[in-house]
Coordinates of C-alpha atoms in Angstrom, one line a residue:
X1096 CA 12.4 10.7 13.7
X1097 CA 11.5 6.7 13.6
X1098 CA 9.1 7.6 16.3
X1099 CA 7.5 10.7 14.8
X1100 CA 6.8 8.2 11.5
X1101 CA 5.5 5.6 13.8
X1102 CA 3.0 8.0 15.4
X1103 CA 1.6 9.3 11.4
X1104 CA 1.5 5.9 10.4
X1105 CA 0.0 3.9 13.6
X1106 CA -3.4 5.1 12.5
X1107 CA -3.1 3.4 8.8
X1108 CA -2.0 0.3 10.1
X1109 CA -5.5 0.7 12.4
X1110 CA -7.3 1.3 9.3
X1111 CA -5.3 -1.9 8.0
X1112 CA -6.3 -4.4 10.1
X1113 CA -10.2 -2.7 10.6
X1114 CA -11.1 -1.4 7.0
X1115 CA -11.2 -2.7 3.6
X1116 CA -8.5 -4.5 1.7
X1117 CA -5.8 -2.1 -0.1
X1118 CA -6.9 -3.4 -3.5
X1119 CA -10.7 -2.0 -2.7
X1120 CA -8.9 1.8 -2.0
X1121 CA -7.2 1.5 -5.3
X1122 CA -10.9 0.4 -7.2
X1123 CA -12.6 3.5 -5.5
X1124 CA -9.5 6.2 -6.3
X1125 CA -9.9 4.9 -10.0
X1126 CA -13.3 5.3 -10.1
X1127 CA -13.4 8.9 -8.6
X1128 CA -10.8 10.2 -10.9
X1129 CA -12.4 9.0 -13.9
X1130 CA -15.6 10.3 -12.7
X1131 CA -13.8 13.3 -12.0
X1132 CA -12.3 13.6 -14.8
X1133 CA -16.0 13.5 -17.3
X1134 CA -17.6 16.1 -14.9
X1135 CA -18.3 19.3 -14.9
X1136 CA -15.2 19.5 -12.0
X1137 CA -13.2 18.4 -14.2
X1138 CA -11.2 21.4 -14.7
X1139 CA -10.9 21.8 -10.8
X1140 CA -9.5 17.7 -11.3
X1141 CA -6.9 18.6 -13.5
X1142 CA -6.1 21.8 -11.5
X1143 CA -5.0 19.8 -8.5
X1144 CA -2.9 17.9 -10.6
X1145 CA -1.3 20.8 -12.0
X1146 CA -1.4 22.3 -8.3
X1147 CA 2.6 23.2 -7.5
X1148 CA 3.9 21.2 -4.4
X1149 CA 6.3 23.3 -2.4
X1150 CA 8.2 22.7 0.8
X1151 CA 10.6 25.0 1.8
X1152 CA 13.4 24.7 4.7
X1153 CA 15.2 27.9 4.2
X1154 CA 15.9 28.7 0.6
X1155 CA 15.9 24.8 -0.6
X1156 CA 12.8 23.7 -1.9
X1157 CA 12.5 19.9 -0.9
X1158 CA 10.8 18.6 -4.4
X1159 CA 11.7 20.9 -6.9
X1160 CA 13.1 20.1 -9.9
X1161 CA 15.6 22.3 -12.0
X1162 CA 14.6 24.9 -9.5
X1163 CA 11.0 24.6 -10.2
X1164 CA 8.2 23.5 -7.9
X1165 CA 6.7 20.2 -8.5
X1166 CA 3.2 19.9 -9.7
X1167 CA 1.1 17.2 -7.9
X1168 CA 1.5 15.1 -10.4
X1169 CA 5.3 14.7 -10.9
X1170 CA 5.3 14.8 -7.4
X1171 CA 3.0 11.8 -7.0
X1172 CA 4.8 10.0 -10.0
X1173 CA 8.3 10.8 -9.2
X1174 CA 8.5 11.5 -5.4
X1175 CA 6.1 9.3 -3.4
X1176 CA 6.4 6.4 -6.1
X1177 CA 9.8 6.4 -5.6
X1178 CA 9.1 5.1 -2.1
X1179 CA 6.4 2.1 -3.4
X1180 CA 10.4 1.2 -5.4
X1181 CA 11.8 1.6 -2.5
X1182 CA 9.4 -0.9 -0.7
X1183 CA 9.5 -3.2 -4.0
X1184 CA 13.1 -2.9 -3.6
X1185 CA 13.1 -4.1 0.1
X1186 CA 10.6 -6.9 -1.3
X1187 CA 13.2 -8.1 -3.8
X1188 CA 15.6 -8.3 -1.9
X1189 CA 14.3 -10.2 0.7
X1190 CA 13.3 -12.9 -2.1
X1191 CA 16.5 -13.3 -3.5
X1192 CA 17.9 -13.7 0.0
X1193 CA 15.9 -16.1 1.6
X1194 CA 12.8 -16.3 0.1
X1195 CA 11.1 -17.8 -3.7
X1196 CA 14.4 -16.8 -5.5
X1197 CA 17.1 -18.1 -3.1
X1198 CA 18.2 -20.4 -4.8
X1199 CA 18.2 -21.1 -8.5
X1200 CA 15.8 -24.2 -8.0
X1201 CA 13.2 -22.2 -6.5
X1202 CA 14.1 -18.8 -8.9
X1203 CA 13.8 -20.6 -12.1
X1204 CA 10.6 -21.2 -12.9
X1205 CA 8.8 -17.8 -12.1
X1206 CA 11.8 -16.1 -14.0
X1207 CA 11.1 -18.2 -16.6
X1208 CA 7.5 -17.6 -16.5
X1209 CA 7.7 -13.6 -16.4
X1210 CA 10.4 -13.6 -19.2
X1211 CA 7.5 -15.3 -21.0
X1212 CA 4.9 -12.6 -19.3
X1213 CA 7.0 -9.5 -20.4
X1214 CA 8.5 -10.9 -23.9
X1215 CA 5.1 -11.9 -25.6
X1216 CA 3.1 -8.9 -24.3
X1217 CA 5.2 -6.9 -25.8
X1218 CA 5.0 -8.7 -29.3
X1219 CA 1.3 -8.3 -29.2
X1220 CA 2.1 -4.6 -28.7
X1221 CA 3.9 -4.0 -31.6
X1222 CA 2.0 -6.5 -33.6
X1223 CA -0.9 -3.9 -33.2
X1224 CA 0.7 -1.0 -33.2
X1225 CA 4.1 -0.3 -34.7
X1226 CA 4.1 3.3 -35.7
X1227 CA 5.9 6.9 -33.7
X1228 CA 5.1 8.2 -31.5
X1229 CA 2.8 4.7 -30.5
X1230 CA 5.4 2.1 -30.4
X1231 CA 6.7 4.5 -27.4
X1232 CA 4.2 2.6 -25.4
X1233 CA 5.1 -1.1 -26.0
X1234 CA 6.4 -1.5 -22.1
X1235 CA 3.3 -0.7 -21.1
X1236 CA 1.7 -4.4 -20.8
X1237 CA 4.6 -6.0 -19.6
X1238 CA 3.4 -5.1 -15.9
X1239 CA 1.6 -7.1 -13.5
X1240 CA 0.0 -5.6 -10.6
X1241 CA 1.1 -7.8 -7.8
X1242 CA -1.6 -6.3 -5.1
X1243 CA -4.8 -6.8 -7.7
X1244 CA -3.5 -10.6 -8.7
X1245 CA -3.5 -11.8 -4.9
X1246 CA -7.0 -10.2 -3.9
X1247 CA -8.8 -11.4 -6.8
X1248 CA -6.7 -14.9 -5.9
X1249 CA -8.0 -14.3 -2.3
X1250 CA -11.4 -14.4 -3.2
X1251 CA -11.2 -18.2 -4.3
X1252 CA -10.4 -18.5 -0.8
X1253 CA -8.4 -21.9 0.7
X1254 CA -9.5 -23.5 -2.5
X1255 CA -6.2 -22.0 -3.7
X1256 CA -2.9 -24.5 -3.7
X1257 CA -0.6 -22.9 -1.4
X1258 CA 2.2 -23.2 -4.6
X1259 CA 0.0 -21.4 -6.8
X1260 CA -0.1 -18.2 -4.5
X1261 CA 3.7 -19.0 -4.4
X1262 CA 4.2 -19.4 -8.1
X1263 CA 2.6 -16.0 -8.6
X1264 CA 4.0 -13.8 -6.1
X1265 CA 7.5 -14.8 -7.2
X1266 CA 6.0 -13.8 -10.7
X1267 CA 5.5 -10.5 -9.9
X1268 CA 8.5 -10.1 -7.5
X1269 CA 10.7 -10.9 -11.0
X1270 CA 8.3 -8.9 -13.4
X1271 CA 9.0 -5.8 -11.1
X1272 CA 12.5 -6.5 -11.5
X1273 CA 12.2 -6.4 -15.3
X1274 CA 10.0 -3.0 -14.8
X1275 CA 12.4 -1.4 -12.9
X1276 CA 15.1 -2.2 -15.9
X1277 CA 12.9 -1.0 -18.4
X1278 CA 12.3 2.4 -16.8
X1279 CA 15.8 2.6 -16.0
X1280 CA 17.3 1.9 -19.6
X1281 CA 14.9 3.3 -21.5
X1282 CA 12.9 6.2 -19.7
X1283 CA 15.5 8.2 -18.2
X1284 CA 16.5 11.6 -19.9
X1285 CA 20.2 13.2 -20.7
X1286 CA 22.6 12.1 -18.1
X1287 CA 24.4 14.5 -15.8
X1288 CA 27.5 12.9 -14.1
X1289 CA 28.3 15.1 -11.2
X1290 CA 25.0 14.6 -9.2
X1291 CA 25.0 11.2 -10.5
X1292 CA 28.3 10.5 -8.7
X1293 CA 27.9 11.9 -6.1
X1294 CA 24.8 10.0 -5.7
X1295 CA 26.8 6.6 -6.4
X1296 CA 29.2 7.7 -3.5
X1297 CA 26.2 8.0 -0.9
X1298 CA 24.9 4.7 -2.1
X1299 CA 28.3 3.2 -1.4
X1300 CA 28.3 4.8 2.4
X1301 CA 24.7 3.0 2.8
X1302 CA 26.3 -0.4 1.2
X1303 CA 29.4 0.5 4.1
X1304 CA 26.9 1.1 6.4
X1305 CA 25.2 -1.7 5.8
X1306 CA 28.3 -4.1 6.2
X1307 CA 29.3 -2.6 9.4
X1308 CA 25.6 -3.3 11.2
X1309 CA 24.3 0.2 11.4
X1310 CA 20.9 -0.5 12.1
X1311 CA 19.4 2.8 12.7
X1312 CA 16.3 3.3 9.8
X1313 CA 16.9 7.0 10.7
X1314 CA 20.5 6.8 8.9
X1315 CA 18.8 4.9 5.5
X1316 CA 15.4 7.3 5.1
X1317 CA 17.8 10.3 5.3
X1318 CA 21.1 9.5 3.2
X1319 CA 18.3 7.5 0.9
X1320 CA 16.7 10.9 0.7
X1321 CA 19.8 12.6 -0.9
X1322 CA 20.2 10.0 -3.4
X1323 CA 16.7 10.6 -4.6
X1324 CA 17.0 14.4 -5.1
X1325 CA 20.9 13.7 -6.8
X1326 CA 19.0 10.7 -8.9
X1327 CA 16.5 13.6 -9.9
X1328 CA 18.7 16.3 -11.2
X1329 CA 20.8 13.7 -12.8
X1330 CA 17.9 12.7 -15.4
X1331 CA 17.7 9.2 -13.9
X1332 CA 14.5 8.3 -13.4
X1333 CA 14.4 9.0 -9.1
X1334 CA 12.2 6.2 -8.2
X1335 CA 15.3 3.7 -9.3
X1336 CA 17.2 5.2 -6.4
X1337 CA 14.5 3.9 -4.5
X1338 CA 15.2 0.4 -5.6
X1339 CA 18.8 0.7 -5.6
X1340 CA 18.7 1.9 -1.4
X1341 CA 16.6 -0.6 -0.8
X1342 CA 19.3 -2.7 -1.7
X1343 CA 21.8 -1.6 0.8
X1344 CA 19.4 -2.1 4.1
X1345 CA 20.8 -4.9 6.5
X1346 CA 18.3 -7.7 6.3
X1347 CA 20.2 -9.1 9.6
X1348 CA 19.2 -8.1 12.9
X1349 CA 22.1 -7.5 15.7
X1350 CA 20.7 -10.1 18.0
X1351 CA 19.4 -13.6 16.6
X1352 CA 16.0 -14.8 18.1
X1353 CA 17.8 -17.1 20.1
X1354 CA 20.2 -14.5 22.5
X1355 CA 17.2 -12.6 22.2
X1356 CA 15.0 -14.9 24.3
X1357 CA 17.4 -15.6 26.6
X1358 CA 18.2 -11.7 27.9
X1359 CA 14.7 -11.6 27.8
X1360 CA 14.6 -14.3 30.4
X1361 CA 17.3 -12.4 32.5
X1362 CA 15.5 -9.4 32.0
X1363 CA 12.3 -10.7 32.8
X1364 CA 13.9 -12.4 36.3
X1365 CA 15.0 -8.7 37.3
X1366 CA 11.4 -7.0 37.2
X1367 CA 10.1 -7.4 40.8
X1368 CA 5.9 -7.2 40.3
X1369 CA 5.6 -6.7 43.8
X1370 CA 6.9 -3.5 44.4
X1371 CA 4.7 -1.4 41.8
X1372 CA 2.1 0.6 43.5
X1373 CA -0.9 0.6 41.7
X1374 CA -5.2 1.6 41.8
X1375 CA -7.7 1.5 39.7
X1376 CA -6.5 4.8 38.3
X1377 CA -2.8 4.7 37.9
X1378 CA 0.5 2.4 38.2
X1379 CA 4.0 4.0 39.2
X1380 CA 7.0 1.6 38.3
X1381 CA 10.2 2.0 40.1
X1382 CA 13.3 3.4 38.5
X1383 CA 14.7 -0.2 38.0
X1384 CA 11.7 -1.6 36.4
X1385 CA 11.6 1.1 34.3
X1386 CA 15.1 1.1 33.0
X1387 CA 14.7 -3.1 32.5
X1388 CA 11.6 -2.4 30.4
X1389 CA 13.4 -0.1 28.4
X1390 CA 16.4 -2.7 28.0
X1391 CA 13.3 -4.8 26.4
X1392 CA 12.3 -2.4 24.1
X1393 CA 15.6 -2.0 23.1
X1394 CA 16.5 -5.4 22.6
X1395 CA 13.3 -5.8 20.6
X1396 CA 13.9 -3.7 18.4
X1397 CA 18.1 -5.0 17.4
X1398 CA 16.0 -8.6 17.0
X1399 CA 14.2 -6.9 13.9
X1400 CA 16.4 -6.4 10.7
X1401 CA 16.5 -3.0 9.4
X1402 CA 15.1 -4.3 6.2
X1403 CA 11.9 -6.0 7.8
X1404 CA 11.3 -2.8 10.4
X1405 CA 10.9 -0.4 7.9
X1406 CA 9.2 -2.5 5.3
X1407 CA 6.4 -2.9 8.0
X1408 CA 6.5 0.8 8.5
X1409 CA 6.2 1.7 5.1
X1410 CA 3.3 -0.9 4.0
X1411 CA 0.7 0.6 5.3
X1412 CA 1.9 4.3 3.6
X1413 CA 2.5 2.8 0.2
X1414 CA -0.8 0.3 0.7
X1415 CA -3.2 3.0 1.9
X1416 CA -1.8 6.5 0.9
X1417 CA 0.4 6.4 -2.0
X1418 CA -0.7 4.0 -4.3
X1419 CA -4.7 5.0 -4.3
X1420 CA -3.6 8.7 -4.6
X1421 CA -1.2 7.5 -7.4
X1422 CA -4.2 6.2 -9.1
X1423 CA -6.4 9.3 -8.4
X1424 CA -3.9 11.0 -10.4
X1425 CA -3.1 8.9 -12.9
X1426 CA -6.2 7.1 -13.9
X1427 CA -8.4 9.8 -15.2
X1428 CA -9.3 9.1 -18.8
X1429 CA -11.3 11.7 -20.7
X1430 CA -13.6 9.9 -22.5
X1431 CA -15.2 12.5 -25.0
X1432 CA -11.8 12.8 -26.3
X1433 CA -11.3 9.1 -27.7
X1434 CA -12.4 8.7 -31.3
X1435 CA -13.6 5.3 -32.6
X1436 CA -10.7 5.5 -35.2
X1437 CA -8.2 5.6 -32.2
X1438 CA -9.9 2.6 -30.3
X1439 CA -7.8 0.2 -32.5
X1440 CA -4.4 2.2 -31.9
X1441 CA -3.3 2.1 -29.0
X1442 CA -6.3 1.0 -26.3
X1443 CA -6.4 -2.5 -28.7
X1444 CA -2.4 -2.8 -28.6
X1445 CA -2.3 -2.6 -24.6
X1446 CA -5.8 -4.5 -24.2
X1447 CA -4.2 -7.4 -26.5
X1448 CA -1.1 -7.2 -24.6
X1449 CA -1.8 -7.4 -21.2
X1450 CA -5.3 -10.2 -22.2
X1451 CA -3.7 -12.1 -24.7
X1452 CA 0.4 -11.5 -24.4
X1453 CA 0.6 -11.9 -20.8
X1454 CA -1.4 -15.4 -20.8
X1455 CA 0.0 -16.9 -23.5
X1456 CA 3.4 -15.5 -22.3
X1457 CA 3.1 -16.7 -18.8
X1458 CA 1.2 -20.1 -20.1
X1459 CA 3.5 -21.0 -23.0
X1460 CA 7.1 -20.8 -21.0
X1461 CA 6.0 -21.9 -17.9
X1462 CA 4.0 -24.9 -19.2
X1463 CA 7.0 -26.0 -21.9
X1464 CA 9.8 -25.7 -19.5
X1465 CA 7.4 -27.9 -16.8
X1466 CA 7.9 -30.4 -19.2
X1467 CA 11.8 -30.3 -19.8
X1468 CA 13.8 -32.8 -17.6
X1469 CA 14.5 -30.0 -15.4
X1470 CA 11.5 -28.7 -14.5
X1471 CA 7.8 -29.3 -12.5
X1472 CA 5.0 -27.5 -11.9
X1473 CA 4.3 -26.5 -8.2
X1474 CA 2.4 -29.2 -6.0
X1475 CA -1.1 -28.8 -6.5
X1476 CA -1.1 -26.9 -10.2
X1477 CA -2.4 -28.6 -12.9
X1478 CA -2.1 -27.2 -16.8
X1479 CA -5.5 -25.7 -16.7
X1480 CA -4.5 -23.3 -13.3
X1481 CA -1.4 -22.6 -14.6
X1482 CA -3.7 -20.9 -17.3
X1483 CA -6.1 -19.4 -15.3
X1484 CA -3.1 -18.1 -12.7
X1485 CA -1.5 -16.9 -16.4
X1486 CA -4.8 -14.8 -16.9
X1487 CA -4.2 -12.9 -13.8
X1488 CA -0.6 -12.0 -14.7
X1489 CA -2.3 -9.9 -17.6
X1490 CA -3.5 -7.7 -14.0
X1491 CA -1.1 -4.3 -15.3
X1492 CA -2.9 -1.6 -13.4
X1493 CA -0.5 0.4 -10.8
X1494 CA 3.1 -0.3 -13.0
X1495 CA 1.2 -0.5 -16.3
X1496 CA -0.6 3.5 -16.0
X1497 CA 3.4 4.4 -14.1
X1498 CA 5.2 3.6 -17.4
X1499 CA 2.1 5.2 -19.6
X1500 CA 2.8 8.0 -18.1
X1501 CA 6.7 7.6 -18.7
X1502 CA 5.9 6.6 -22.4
X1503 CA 4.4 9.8 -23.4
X1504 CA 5.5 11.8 -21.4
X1505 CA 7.2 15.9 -22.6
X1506 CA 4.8 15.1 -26.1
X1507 CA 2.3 18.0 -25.7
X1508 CA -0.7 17.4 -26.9
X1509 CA -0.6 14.7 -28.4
X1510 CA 1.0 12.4 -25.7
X1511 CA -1.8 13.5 -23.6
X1512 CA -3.6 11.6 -26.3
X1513 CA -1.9 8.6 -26.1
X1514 CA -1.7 8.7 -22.4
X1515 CA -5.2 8.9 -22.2
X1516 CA -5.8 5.5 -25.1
X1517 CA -3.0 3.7 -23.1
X1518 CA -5.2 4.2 -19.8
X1519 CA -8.2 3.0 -21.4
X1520 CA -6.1 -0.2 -22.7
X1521 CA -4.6 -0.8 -18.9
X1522 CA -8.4 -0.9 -17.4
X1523 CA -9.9 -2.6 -19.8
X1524 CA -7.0 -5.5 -20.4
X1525 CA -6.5 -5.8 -16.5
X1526 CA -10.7 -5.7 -15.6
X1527 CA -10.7 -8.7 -18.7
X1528 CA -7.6 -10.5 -17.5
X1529 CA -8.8 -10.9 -13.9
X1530 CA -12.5 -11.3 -14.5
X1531 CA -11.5 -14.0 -16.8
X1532 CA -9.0 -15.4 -14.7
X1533 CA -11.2 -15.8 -11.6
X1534 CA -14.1 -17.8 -13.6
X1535 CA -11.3 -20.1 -14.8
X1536 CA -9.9 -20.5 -11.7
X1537 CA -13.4 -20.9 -10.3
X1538 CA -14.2 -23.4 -12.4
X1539 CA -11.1 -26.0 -12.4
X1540 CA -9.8 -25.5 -9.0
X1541 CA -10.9 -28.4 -6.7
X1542 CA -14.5 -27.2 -4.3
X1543 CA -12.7 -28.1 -1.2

């Protein structure tokens, strides 16, 4: 099985290293779907979201729901998102473990920063707009898109301070964890219990598994599975089972780096070069060297945790297959149907959110707690880009449309509505926020 996936996904991690950046894919999707979606194919557009997704292995239907098929666009939204959680998740955790919120020296200042990042936007939110069924929507700028922050970072080049880059992945890295609590409390249906235990009991067997070193990825894609589909028929939104798998992969190997090179050296003694018989058109190894080859790529493999060996499967899926079909699916607004009366509803209460609400958020706690006896801001950020790096939190895109969607969701016709106003807000507060953040950043950060 871990082979089979290796084989599908060796050609995206070619087109990774070869093509354009991940961030680029997601641009073009958006801009085909909203083209798409103002053409005279736009009924065929909105036909392949509607478009029923079924798989069936016997008389079980893989991603049904309630015993219906899935259109594309649940199963886009609630299937294959529930693997970018899971890879989020994987992400997390390997943060809190070892990485920028290891320790609460290190943790405090971006959690303190997105508090401020998802707190104010929301404020602005309802400052705007404050009336049902609107006020459904207030979550929606409290996202930052973690993927569109770093490239538009990247194009600034080494000019950016190594602690900045820091300071704003960790941002993100603790504004997903406050995403995935919001869509967890407050966008999950009626509860019911059985599947939902049942799912708790196969998440304890991974968290079992886990502690007793079973490092097979095999045994965590398929149990993981099986939570998801429990996760989905217990009304809980399924891409939290995602995150909470994610959380019961092993992030140690078997073998440390350091037994590791030294079987290698015994291994490498054993192979005897001389005895392969070889041309210019083939190479026959001997059973021995054969076997000792296969001892290395065994070995190899028990020196990667399960954690980082399928977080570097699953990259290249969620980079360059899920998330730009996500936004193909999600991010196309209708234009003829927005009024000017509805411009300052909705579109105005995200765009001030995520523009406004996520800078001063981000600006205001970060830059007051710098100053408390406790904290500092990173080497090589000054107070004007902490403000610029603050703009670029107001970045929403990919989590910002996923809880739109979850906001105004089972309305009729008028969520579709709101959906499409909320859309228009997340493009036009997240193309503001990072154009604006770049030419600040441009500007104060040193030329070499």
């Amino acid at each position: 099985m871990d082979r089979t996936i290796n084989v599908i996904l060796k050609p995206l991690r070619r087109f990774a290293t070869q093509k354009s950046s991940a961030s680029f894919l997601l641009f073009m999707a958006t801009i085909l779907a909203m083209l798409l979606a103002n053409s005279p194919w736009a009924n065929a557009y909105h036909h392949i979201l509607s478009y029923p997704i079924d798989l069936q292995i016997g008389k079980f239907n893989l991603f049904a729901h309630h015993g219906e098929p899935m259109p594309m666009l649940a199963f886009v939204n609630d299937a294959l998102m529930a693997v970018f959680f899971f890879v989020i998740g994987l992400e997390i955790k390997q943060e809190v473990l070892i990485g920028e919120l290891s320790s609460m020296r290190k943790a405090i200042l971006p959690v303190i920063a997105a508090c401020g990042g998802m707190i104010v936007p929301v404020l602005f939110y309802i400052l705007v707009c404050n009336t049902s069924p609107e006020i459904r929507g207030a979550a929606i700028p409290m996202a930052t898109d973690i993927a569109f922050a770093l490239a538009v970072l990247g194009l600034l080049g080494k000019r950016v301070p190594l602690g900045m880059r820091i300071f704003l992945t960790a941002l993100a890295v603790v504004d997903d964890i406050g995403g995935i609590i919001i869509i967890a409390l407050f966008y999950s249906g009626d509860i019911a219990y059985q599947p939902l235990l049942i799912s708790l009991a196969l998440l304890a067997l991974l968290y079992v598994g886990g502690k007793m070193r079973i490092n097979n990825n095999l045994f965590y894609y398929v149990v993981g599975f099986f939570v998801w589909v429990l996760f989905l028929e217990s009304g809980i939104h399924p891409t939290i089972a995602g995150v909470l798998v994610a959380f019961t992969v092993p992030a140690r190997p078997k073998i440390n780096l350091d037994d590791f090179t030294c079987d290698m050296t015994g291994y490498l003694n054993m192979l005897d070069y001389t005895e392969v018989r070889q041309s210019k058109k083939a190479a026959v190894l001997t059973p021995t060297q054969i076997q000792v080859l296969n001892n290395i790529h065994s070995l190899a493999d028990k020196t990667i945790s399960p954690l980082q060996s399928i977080a570097d499967k699953l990259h290249p899926l969620v980079n360059y297959l899920i998330l730009p079909l996500f936004a193909f699916v999600n991010a196309g607004v209708t234009f003829g149907d927005i009024q000017p009366a509805s411009l300052v509803n909705v579109p105005l209460a995200v765009l001030a959110g995520l523009f406004i609400g996520k800078t001063l958020g981000i600006f205001s706690f970060t830059y007051l707690f710098a100053r408390t006896s406790i904290g500092s801001l990173p080497t090589g950020m000054t107070r004007m880009n902490l403000f610029g790096v603050s703009m670029l939190g107001g970045i929403g895109f990919t989590v910002a449309l996923f809880i739109a969607n979850l906001s105004f969701a089972g309305m009729g016709d008028a969520g579709i509505d709101l959906l499409n106003q909320a859309k228009l807000g997340v493009f036009a507060g997240s193309f503001i926020s990072g154009l604006c953040g770049y030419l600040i950043l441009k500007k104060v950060l040193p030329k070499e």
